[in-house]
Coordinates of C-alpha atoms in Angstrom, one line a residue:
M175 CA 0.0 0.2 0.0
G176 CA 0.8 3.7 -0.1
R177 CA 3.3 3.7 2.3
G178 CA 2.4 4.1 6.0
W179 CA -1.0 2.8 5.6
N180 CA -1.9 -0.8 6.7
L181 CA -3.5 -0.2 10.3
G182 CA -2.2 -3.9 11.4
S183 CA 2.7 0.5 8.1
G184 CA 4.0 4.4 7.0
S185 CA 5.1 4.4 5.3
A186 CA 4.2 3.8 4.7
K187 CA 4.1 2.2 3.8
A188 CA 4.7 3.5 5.6
G189 CA 8.0 3.0 3.2
E190 CA 10.2 -0.4 3.7
P191 CA 8.8 -1.1 7.2
Q192 CA 11.3 -3.4 9.0
A193 CA 11.1 -4.6 12.6
A194 CA 15.2 -4.2 12.8
G195 CA 17.9 -3.5 10.4
V196 CA 18.6 -6.5 10.7
G197 CA 19.5 -9.2 7.7
R198 CA 15.9 -9.9 8.3
D199 CA 12.9 -11.1 5.4
T200 CA 9.3 -11.1 6.3
E201 CA 8.6 -14.2 4.8
E202 CA 5.6 -16.0 6.7
Q203 CA 7.3 -18.5 9.0
D204 CA 5.9 -22.0 10.7
L205 CA 7.3 -21.0 14.1
R206 CA 6.3 -24.0 15.6
M207 CA 9.1 -25.6 12.5
E208 CA 11.8 -23.4 12.8
A209 CA 11.4 -23.9 17.2
C210 CA 13.1 -26.9 16.2
E211 CA 14.9 -26.7 13.0
W212 CA 18.6 -26.0 13.4
S213 CA 21.1 -24.9 10.4
P214 CA 24.7 -24.9 10.1
E215 CA 24.6 -21.2 9.6
A216 CA 23.2 -21.3 13.5
E217 CA 26.2 -23.8 14.9
R218 CA 28.7 -21.7 13.1
S219 CA 27.0 -18.2 14.4
G220 CA 27.5 -19.6 18.5
V221 CA 23.9 -19.9 19.0
R222 CA 22.5 -23.5 19.9
R223 CA 19.2 -24.5 20.4
E224 CA 18.1 -27.7 21.7
A225 CA 14.0 -29.1 20.3
L226 CA 12.3 -30.3 23.7
S227 CA 9.0 -32.2 23.8
G228 CA 5.9 -30.5 22.6
G229 CA 7.2 -27.7 19.6
L230 CA 9.3 -26.5 22.5
Y231 CA 13.2 -25.6 22.5
R232 CA 15.9 -24.3 24.4
E233 CA 18.1 -21.3 23.3
Q234 CA 21.6 -20.6 24.1
Q235 CA 23.5 -17.6 23.4
E236 CA 26.5 -16.0 24.7
G237 CA 26.0 -18.1 28.1
L238 CA 22.3 -17.5 28.1
W239 CA 19.6 -20.4 28.0
G240 CA 15.8 -20.0 27.6
S241 CA 13.1 -22.4 27.4
V242 CA 9.5 -20.8 25.4
E243 CA 6.5 -22.1 24.9
A244 CA 3.7 -20.2 24.2
G245 CA 1.6 -18.2 26.5
A246 CA 4.0 -19.2 29.0
R247 CA 6.7 -17.4 30.7
M248 CA 10.5 -17.2 28.8
E249 CA 12.8 -18.3 31.8
V250 CA 16.3 -16.6 30.9
R251 CA 19.0 -18.1 32.9
A252 CA 23.1 -18.0 33.1
G253 CA 25.2 -20.2 34.1
T254 CA 26.9 -23.4 32.6
E255 CA 25.6 -26.6 31.3
G256 CA 26.4 -28.1 34.7
G257 CA 24.4 -26.0 37.1
D258 CA 22.4 -22.8 36.3
R259 CA 21.7 -20.1 38.4
D260 CA 18.5 -18.3 37.9
M261 CA 18.6 -14.5 37.1
E262 CA 16.0 -11.8 37.6
G263 CA 14.3 -10.2 35.0
R264 CA 16.3 -6.9 34.3
G265 CA 15.5 -4.5 31.3
N266 CA 19.2 -3.5 31.6
A267 CA 23.1 -4.3 31.0
E268 CA 23.1 -6.2 34.4
G269 CA 20.7 -8.6 33.8
A270 CA 18.4 -10.6 31.4
L271 CA 14.8 -10.2 30.3
E272 CA 12.3 -12.1 32.2
T273 CA 9.1 -11.7 29.8
T274 CA 5.6 -13.2 28.9
G275 CA 4.4 -13.9 25.1
R276 CA 3.9 -16.5 22.5
L277 CA 7.1 -17.0 21.3
V278 CA 7.0 -20.7 19.6
R279 CA 3.8 -22.0 19.2
G280 CA 2.3 -19.3 16.6
S281 CA -0.3 -21.4 16.0
E282 CA -2.0 -22.0 19.5
G283 CA -1.3 -18.5 20.7
S284 CA -4.5 -16.9 22.0
C285 CA -4.8 -14.9 19.2
G286 CA -5.6 -17.4 16.6
A287 CA -3.9 -19.2 14.1
D288 CA -1.6 -16.2 13.2
A289 CA -1.3 -14.5 16.6
R290 CA -2.7 -11.4 15.4
C291 CA -4.2 -9.8 18.3
D292 CA -3.8 -6.1 17.1
R293 CA -6.3 -6.5 14.1
P294 CA -9.6 -5.1 14.7
R295 CA -12.6 -8.1 15.5
P296 CA -15.5 -8.1 13.4
P297 CA -17.8 -5.3 14.9
G298 CA -14.3 -3.3 15.3
A299 CA -13.7 -3.9 11.0
A300 CA -17.3 -2.7 10.6
A301 CA -16.9 0.2 12.1
L302 CA -13.9 1.0 10.0
M303 CA -15.1 0.3 7.1
L304 CA -17.4 3.7 8.1
L305 CA -15.1 5.1 10.0
L306 CA -12.3 5.9 7.5
P307 CA -14.3 7.3 4.2
A308 CA -15.9 9.7 7.1
T309 CA -12.6 11.0 8.2
M310 CA -11.8 11.2 4.7
F311 CA -14.5 13.3 3.4
H312 CA -14.8 15.2 6.7
L313 CA -11.0 16.2 6.2
L314 CA -11.4 16.9 2.5
L315 CA -14.6 19.2 3.3
V316 CA -13.3 21.2 6.9
V317 CA -10.1 21.9 4.6
R318 CA -12.0 24.1 2.6
S319 CA -13.6 25.7 5.3
G320 CA -13.2 29.5 6.8
P321 CA -11.8 28.0 10.1
A322 CA -10.2 25.2 9.1
R323 CA -10.9 23.2 12.4
L324 CA -9.9 19.5 12.3
L325 CA -12.2 18.7 15.3
G326 CA -14.5 21.6 13.8
P327 CA -18.1 20.3 12.3
P328 CA -17.6 20.2 8.3
P329 CA -19.3 23.3 6.8
Y330 CA -21.9 21.3 5.2
L331 CA -23.6 17.6 4.0
P332 CA -23.0 17.3 0.5
G333 CA -26.3 15.4 -0.6
L334 CA -25.7 12.3 -3.3
Q335 CA -25.8 15.0 -6.5
V336 CA -22.8 16.4 -5.2
L337 CA -20.9 13.3 -4.9
W338 CA -21.7 11.2 -7.3
S339 CA -20.8 12.0 -10.9
P340 CA -20.0 9.5 -13.8
R341 CA -18.0 11.9 -15.2
M342 CA -16.0 11.6 -12.5
L343 CA -15.9 7.9 -11.9
L344 CA -15.0 7.4 -16.1
L345 CA -12.1 10.2 -14.7
W346 CA -10.8 7.4 -12.0
L347 CA -11.4 4.4 -13.9
T348 CA -9.3 5.9 -17.0
W349 CA -6.5 7.1 -14.3
L350 CA -6.4 3.3 -13.1
G351 CA -6.8 2.0 -16.7
L352 CA -3.8 4.7 -17.5
Q353 CA -1.8 3.1 -14.5
A354 CA -2.6 -0.6 -15.2
A355 CA -1.5 -0.4 -18.6
L356 CA 1.9 1.4 -17.7
Y357 CA 2.3 -1.7 -15.1
L358 CA 2.3 -4.3 -18.4
L359 CA 5.2 -2.6 -20.1
P360 CA 8.4 -4.3 -20.5
A361 CA 10.0 -3.5 -17.0
R362 CA 13.8 -2.7 -16.3
K363 CA 14.1 -6.0 -14.3
V364 CA 11.8 -8.6 -13.2
A365 CA 12.4 -9.3 -8.9
E366 CA 11.4 -12.7 -7.1
G367 CA 9.0 -12.2 -3.6
Q368 CA 9.4 -14.2 -0.8
E369 CA 9.2 -17.9 -0.5
L370 CA 5.5 -19.1 -0.2
K371 CA 4.2 -21.9 1.3
D372 CA 4.1 -24.0 -1.6
K373 CA 8.1 -22.9 -2.0
S374 CA 7.4 -21.4 -5.1
R375 CA 8.2 -17.5 -5.2
L376 CA 6.3 -14.9 -7.7
L377 CA 7.6 -12.3 -10.3
Y378 CA 6.9 -8.7 -10.2
P379 CA 8.1 -6.0 -12.7
I380 CA 10.4 -3.3 -11.3
N381 CA 8.7 -0.3 -13.3
G382 CA 7.2 2.2 -11.0
F383 CA 9.5 4.7 -11.5
Q384 CA 9.3 4.0 -15.0
A385 CA 5.3 4.8 -14.9
L386 CA 6.3 7.5 -12.8
M387 CA 8.3 9.4 -15.4
L388 CA 5.5 8.1 -18.2
T389 CA 2.5 9.9 -16.3
A390 CA 4.5 12.8 -15.8
L391 CA 5.3 13.0 -19.8
L392 CA 1.9 12.2 -20.5
V393 CA 0.4 14.9 -18.2
G394 CA 2.6 17.3 -19.3
L395 CA 1.6 16.7 -22.8
A396 CA -1.9 17.3 -21.8
V397 CA -1.6 20.2 -20.1
L398 CA 0.3 21.3 -23.2
A399 CA -2.6 20.6 -25.7
G400 CA -5.0 22.5 -23.0
L401 CA -6.2 20.2 -20.0
P402 CA -7.4 22.0 -17.1
L403 CA -5.3 20.6 -14.3
G404 CA -5.7 23.6 -12.4
A405 CA -9.7 22.5 -12.5
L406 CA -8.8 18.9 -10.4
P407 CA -9.0 20.2 -6.9
E408 CA -12.9 21.6 -7.3
M409 CA -13.6 17.8 -8.4
L410 CA -12.2 16.4 -5.3
L411 CA -15.1 15.3 -3.8
P412 CA -17.0 13.6 -6.1
L413 CA -13.7 12.1 -7.3
A414 CA -13.2 10.9 -3.8
F415 CA -16.8 9.5 -3.8
A416 CA -16.0 7.5 -7.2
A417 CA -12.4 6.2 -5.9
T418 CA -14.5 5.2 -2.5
F419 CA -17.1 3.6 -4.9
T420 CA -14.9 1.6 -6.7
T421 CA -12.9 0.3 -3.9
F422 CA -16.0 -1.4 -2.4
I423 CA -16.8 -3.1 -5.5
F424 CA -13.4 -4.2 -6.0
S425 CA -13.0 -5.6 -2.6
L426 CA -16.1 -7.9 -3.3
F427 CA -14.0 -9.0 -6.1
L428 CA -11.6 -9.9 -4.0
Y429 CA -13.6 -11.4 -1.4
L430 CA -15.6 -13.5 -3.9
K431 CA -12.4 -14.4 -5.9
A432 CA -10.7 -15.6 -2.4
L433 CA -13.4 -18.2 -1.6
V434 CA -12.4 -20.7 -4.8
A435 CA -8.9 -20.2 -4.0
P436 CA -7.2 -22.4 -2.4
A437 CA -5.8 -22.8 0.6
S438 CA -2.2 -22.3 0.3
A439 CA -3.3 -19.1 -1.8
L440 CA -4.5 -17.8 1.6
A441 CA -3.0 -15.3 4.2
P442 CA -2.4 -15.8 7.5
G443 CA -4.9 -13.4 9.1
G444 CA -8.4 -12.8 7.2
N445 CA -10.2 -16.2 7.0
S446 CA -12.2 -16.1 10.1
G447 CA -15.0 -17.5 8.7
N448 CA -16.9 -14.0 9.7
P449 CA -17.4 -12.1 5.8
I450 CA -17.4 -8.3 7.1
Y451 CA -13.9 -9.7 9.0
D452 CA -12.4 -11.3 5.8
F453 CA -13.6 -8.8 3.6
F454 CA -12.2 -6.1 5.8
L455 CA -8.8 -7.6 6.3
G456 CA -8.4 -9.7 2.9
R457 CA -8.3 -13.6 2.8
E458 CA -6.0 -13.9 -0.4
L459 CA -2.5 -13.4 -0.2
N460 CA -1.3 -12.3 -3.2
P461 CA -4.7 -12.0 -5.6
R462 CA -3.9 -12.2 -9.7
V463 CA -5.6 -12.6 -12.5
W464 CA -2.6 -14.3 -14.8
S465 CA 0.4 -12.0 -14.2
F466 CA -1.1 -9.1 -13.1
D467 CA -0.8 -9.0 -9.3
F468 CA -3.5 -6.6 -7.7
K469 CA -2.0 -5.9 -4.3
Y470 CA 1.3 -5.0 -5.6
F471 CA -0.2 -3.0 -8.4
C472 CA -2.4 -0.9 -6.1
E473 CA 0.4 -1.0 -3.1
L474 CA 2.3 2.4 -4.9
R475 CA 1.2 3.2 -8.3
P476 CA -2.1 4.9 -8.5
G477 CA -1.9 6.3 -4.6
L478 CA 1.0 7.6 -4.9
I479 CA 1.5 9.0 -8.5
G480 CA -2.1 9.9 -8.1
W481 CA -1.2 12.2 -4.7
V482 CA 1.6 14.1 -6.4
L483 CA -0.8 14.7 -9.1
I484 CA -3.4 16.3 -7.3
N485 CA -0.4 18.6 -5.3
L486 CA 0.3 19.8 -8.7
A487 CA -2.9 20.8 -9.0
M488 CA -3.1 22.7 -6.2
L489 CA 0.1 24.0 -7.2
M490 CA -1.5 25.1 -10.9
Q491 CA -4.9 26.2 -9.5
E492 CA -2.9 28.6 -6.9
A493 CA -0.8 29.9 -9.4
E494 CA -4.0 30.9 -11.3
L495 CA -6.1 32.7 -8.9
R496 CA -2.8 34.6 -7.2
G497 CA -0.2 34.4 -10.4
S498 CA 2.2 32.3 -9.2
P499 CA 2.7 29.7 -6.5
S500 CA 3.5 30.7 -3.1
L501 CA 7.2 29.6 -1.7
A502 CA 5.3 27.4 0.9
M503 CA 3.5 25.7 -2.1
W504 CA 6.4 24.7 -3.8
L505 CA 7.8 22.8 -0.7
V506 CA 5.4 21.3 -0.1
N507 CA 5.2 19.7 -3.7
G508 CA 9.1 19.4 -3.6
F509 CA 9.2 17.2 -0.5
Q510 CA 6.6 15.3 -1.3
L511 CA 7.5 14.7 -4.8
L512 CA 11.0 13.4 -3.4
Y513 CA 8.9 10.7 -1.3
V514 CA 7.3 9.3 -3.8
G515 CA 9.9 8.9 -6.5
D516 CA 12.2 7.7 -3.8
A517 CA 9.7 4.7 -2.7
L518 CA 9.0 4.3 -6.5
W519 CA 12.8 4.1 -7.1
H520 CA 12.9 1.5 -4.7
E521 CA 10.1 -0.3 -5.4
E522 CA 11.3 -3.5 -5.0
A523 CA 12.0 -2.7 -1.2
V524 CA 8.3 -3.5 -1.0
L525 CA 8.3 -6.8 -1.7
T526 CA 9.7 -8.2 2.1
T527 CA 6.9 -5.4 3.7
M528 CA 4.7 -7.8 6.1
D529 CA 2.0 -5.8 3.6
I530 CA 2.8 -8.1 0.5
T531 CA 4.4 -11.1 2.6
H532 CA 1.6 -11.2 5.5
D533 CA -1.2 -9.6 4.7
G534 CA -4.4 -10.2 2.5
F535 CA -5.9 -8.2 0.2
G536 CA -8.9 -6.8 0.9
F537 CA -11.1 -3.3 1.6
M538 CA -8.4 -2.2 4.2
L539 CA -5.0 -2.4 2.0
A540 CA -7.4 -1.5 -1.3
F541 CA -9.1 1.8 0.6
G542 CA -5.6 2.6 2.0
D543 CA -3.6 2.3 -1.2
L544 CA -6.5 3.8 -4.1
A545 CA -8.3 6.7 -1.9
W546 CA -7.0 7.3 1.8
V547 CA -3.4 8.0 -0.1
P548 CA -4.0 10.5 -2.9
F549 CA -7.0 12.0 -1.2
T550 CA -5.4 12.8 2.8
Y551 CA -1.8 12.8 1.8
S552 CA -2.4 16.0 0.0
L553 CA -3.8 17.6 2.8
Q554 CA -0.9 19.9 3.1
A555 CA -1.1 21.3 -0.5
Q556 CA -5.2 21.4 -0.3
F557 CA -4.5 23.7 2.7
L558 CA -2.3 26.0 1.3
L559 CA -4.5 26.7 -1.6
H560 CA -7.6 27.7 0.4
H561 CA -5.5 29.1 3.4
P562 CA -1.8 30.7 1.9
Q563 CA 0.6 31.2 4.2
P564 CA 3.3 33.6 4.0
L565 CA 7.3 32.1 4.3
G566 CA 10.4 33.7 4.3
L567 CA 13.7 32.6 2.7
P568 CA 15.2 32.0 6.1
V569 CA 12.2 29.8 7.9
A570 CA 12.0 27.8 4.4
S571 CA 15.8 27.4 4.2
V572 CA 15.2 25.9 7.7
I573 CA 12.3 23.8 6.8
C574 CA 14.5 22.2 3.9
L575 CA 17.4 21.5 6.4
I576 CA 14.9 19.9 8.7
N577 CA 13.4 17.2 5.5
A578 CA 16.9 17.0 4.0
V579 CA 17.8 15.3 7.8
G580 CA 14.7 13.5 7.8
Y581 CA 15.3 12.2 4.3
Y582 CA 18.9 11.6 5.2
I583 CA 18.2 9.3 7.9
F584 CA 15.7 7.3 6.3
R585 CA 17.3 6.8 3.2
G586 CA 20.7 5.6 5.0
A587 CA 18.9 3.7 7.2
N588 CA 16.7 1.8 4.3
S589 CA 19.7 1.5 2.0
Q590 CA 22.6 0.1 4.8
K591 CA 19.6 -2.7 5.7
N592 CA 19.1 -3.8 2.2
T593 CA 22.7 -3.8 1.7
F594 CA 23.4 -5.8 4.6
R595 CA 20.9 -8.1 3.7
K596 CA 22.0 -8.9 0.1
N597 CA 25.4 -8.8 0.9
P598 CA 26.9 -9.0 4.6
S599 CA 30.3 -8.8 3.0
D600 CA 29.5 -5.5 1.1
P601 CA 32.5 -3.0 2.4
R602 CA 29.8 -0.3 3.2
V603 CA 28.6 -2.5 6.1
A604 CA 30.9 -5.4 6.5
D605 CA 32.6 -3.9 9.5
L606 CA 29.6 -3.1 11.1
E607 CA 28.7 -5.0 14.8
T608 CA 26.0 -7.7 14.9
I609 CA 24.3 -10.4 16.7
P610 CA 23.9 -13.8 15.8
T611 CA 20.6 -15.6 15.9
A612 CA 19.6 -19.2 15.8
T613 CA 17.9 -18.5 12.9
G614 CA 21.4 -18.3 11.2
R615 CA 20.6 -14.6 10.3
Q616 CA 22.7 -11.4 11.9
L617 CA 20.9 -8.7 13.8
L618 CA 22.6 -5.5 12.9
V619 CA 23.2 -3.5 16.2
S620 CA 25.3 -0.6 14.8
G621 CA 25.3 2.1 12.5
W622 CA 21.7 3.5 11.6
W623 CA 20.1 0.1 13.3
G624 CA 22.4 0.7 16.7
M625 CA 21.1 4.6 17.2
V626 CA 17.3 3.0 17.5
R627 CA 15.5 0.0 16.8
H628 CA 13.6 1.8 13.8
P629 CA 15.5 4.4 12.3
N630 CA 13.7 4.8 8.8
Y631 CA 10.6 5.3 11.1
L632 CA 12.4 8.0 12.5
G633 CA 13.5 9.9 9.2
D634 CA 9.8 9.2 8.0
L635 CA 8.1 11.0 11.1
I636 CA 10.8 14.2 10.7
M637 CA 10.1 14.5 6.8
A638 CA 6.3 14.2 7.9
L639 CA 7.0 17.4 10.4
A640 CA 8.5 19.1 7.4
W641 CA 5.6 19.0 5.0
S642 CA 3.6 20.4 7.9
L643 CA 5.7 23.5 8.8
P644 CA 5.3 25.4 5.6
C645 CA 1.3 25.6 6.8
G646 CA 2.4 27.8 9.7
V647 CA 1.5 26.6 13.2
S648 CA -1.8 28.3 13.4
H649 CA -4.2 25.5 12.3
L650 CA -3.8 21.8 13.6
L651 CA -5.4 20.5 10.0
P652 CA -2.2 20.5 8.0
Y653 CA -1.0 18.3 11.0
F654 CA -3.2 15.1 10.7
Y655 CA -0.8 13.4 8.8
L656 CA 2.2 13.7 10.9
L657 CA -0.5 12.5 14.1
Y658 CA -1.9 10.0 12.1
F659 CA 1.4 8.6 10.5
T660 CA 2.8 8.7 14.4
A661 CA 0.3 6.9 15.6
L662 CA 0.2 4.6 12.8
L663 CA 4.0 3.7 12.7
V664 CA 3.7 3.4 16.8
H665 CA 1.3 0.9 16.3
R666 CA 3.5 -0.6 13.3
E667 CA 6.8 -0.5 15.8
A668 CA 4.6 -2.9 18.4
R669 CA 3.8 -5.4 15.5
D670 CA 7.5 -5.4 14.2
E671 CA 8.4 -6.1 17.9
Q672 CA 5.9 -8.9 18.4
Q673 CA 7.3 -10.7 15.3
C674 CA 10.9 -10.1 15.5
L675 CA 10.7 -11.9 19.4
Q676 CA 8.7 -14.8 18.0
K677 CA 11.0 -15.0 15.1
Y678 CA 14.6 -13.9 17.4
G679 CA 14.0 -15.2 20.9
L680 CA 16.8 -14.6 23.0
A681 CA 18.7 -12.7 20.3
W682 CA 16.1 -10.2 20.1
H683 CA 16.3 -9.4 23.4
E684 CA 19.6 -9.3 23.8
Y685 CA 19.1 -6.3 20.5
C686 CA 16.8 -4.5 22.6
R687 CA 19.3 -4.4 25.5
R688 CA 21.8 -3.0 23.4
V689 CA 19.1 -0.6 21.6
P690 CA 16.7 0.4 24.3
Y691 CA 15.1 2.9 22.4
R692 CA 12.5 2.2 19.8
I693 CA 12.3 5.2 17.2
L694 CA 13.0 8.5 19.1
P695 CA 16.0 8.5 20.8
Y696 CA 16.0 9.1 24.3
I697 CA 12.5 9.5 24.0
Y698 CA 10.9 6.1 23.1

């Protein structure tokens, strides 16, 4: 999905959200089997794992032994094989951690087959299917009003005659068709996805940046030919309604398609048997028609490219109204175009995110990708069109510096992680300190990933702040994205922590001891 969307990531999508700056893949694992398996890589790494009865294991790493059972306490002891000495659990350098949780029997935990306690239950899923579109339309209405109060009532409630427009539905379907056609063009690279349950790997075209460039070319030619792109801001309400309407129809298609899909094609979640819940979360992991992958297509292309197109339309209408775009509008357009361009340039990285490897494709991701991202992430540009803000060069320079720092952290952390995953011997990462794990992988504990556990999230949030600052500080509304994105990344970070704890066991505890801060150094 568009970065930072998944209610269960960013970036976000939120962008390339991962649990740690580690050599970590996110393909779905059978935790019960992993608890009992062993590999030469793990033995060479100095970690020992001993299978016990009932699917449990004991794991030894640097003098620590841990016995783990789902839903039970994890006892961490120090000592030798001849005689162990209990240690009181401490979240500091003096002692090992003692914790509770589902660490091995992922299929038997209190959360069900996939141990996903963080998901909404059926009533919550039904409420979110109404609340999310309502929130989107509330934002679109209040940003045009004089007070522009985030928590205030909308200036009016539009009727169906305002929202429903066959012309806007046709325009929206044309947009989706254009992006689908660009998806099908020959790609500069075809990448393999993560290994599936049946041991196969799907192929994905890496041509998202190419789609962005071709879209820019086509839009530029259309504007030169007389396309009134500056009129798009007046069409946002019916266009958003068309996007929401098609999302419900599309999600119904995905749900019905999943009913006849083989069991191996289903996602770990979204298969509760409750139609509303499964419609919301999505039953099928990688719904496809021939080689066209619906989830991968929607994840970055129509929504992200649509977002920057709406921003551009705001800039053009401001130029028509005021003679030239404001400096604040230029900054918002530039910052967010850089972000979208970065996401599409590094499109291959999305193949290891939980959105692709774990989550089903249902209403939650479809609405987020196709409607929420373009119509709410463009809120700052919409605000500046209706509420112009003066911005001097000194303040603009400071805001540019803030965005540059955020992007430097975000891109540096993600590049370091991806380089290490591909080739740990690469000179750029070969000297980084690591922690061995029982899976044979290494956890980075220096560089960006030794500063905080999620430095890419930190960079994302700093950039989100920079996008809002050109709108001034007199209104809360343009900071909605920052507030929403902070809550979403904190929630996603909790998901990441849970999954890494399940996967890496004691090694993850050691990593958390060495890197105590999750996102913001010395604060959180």
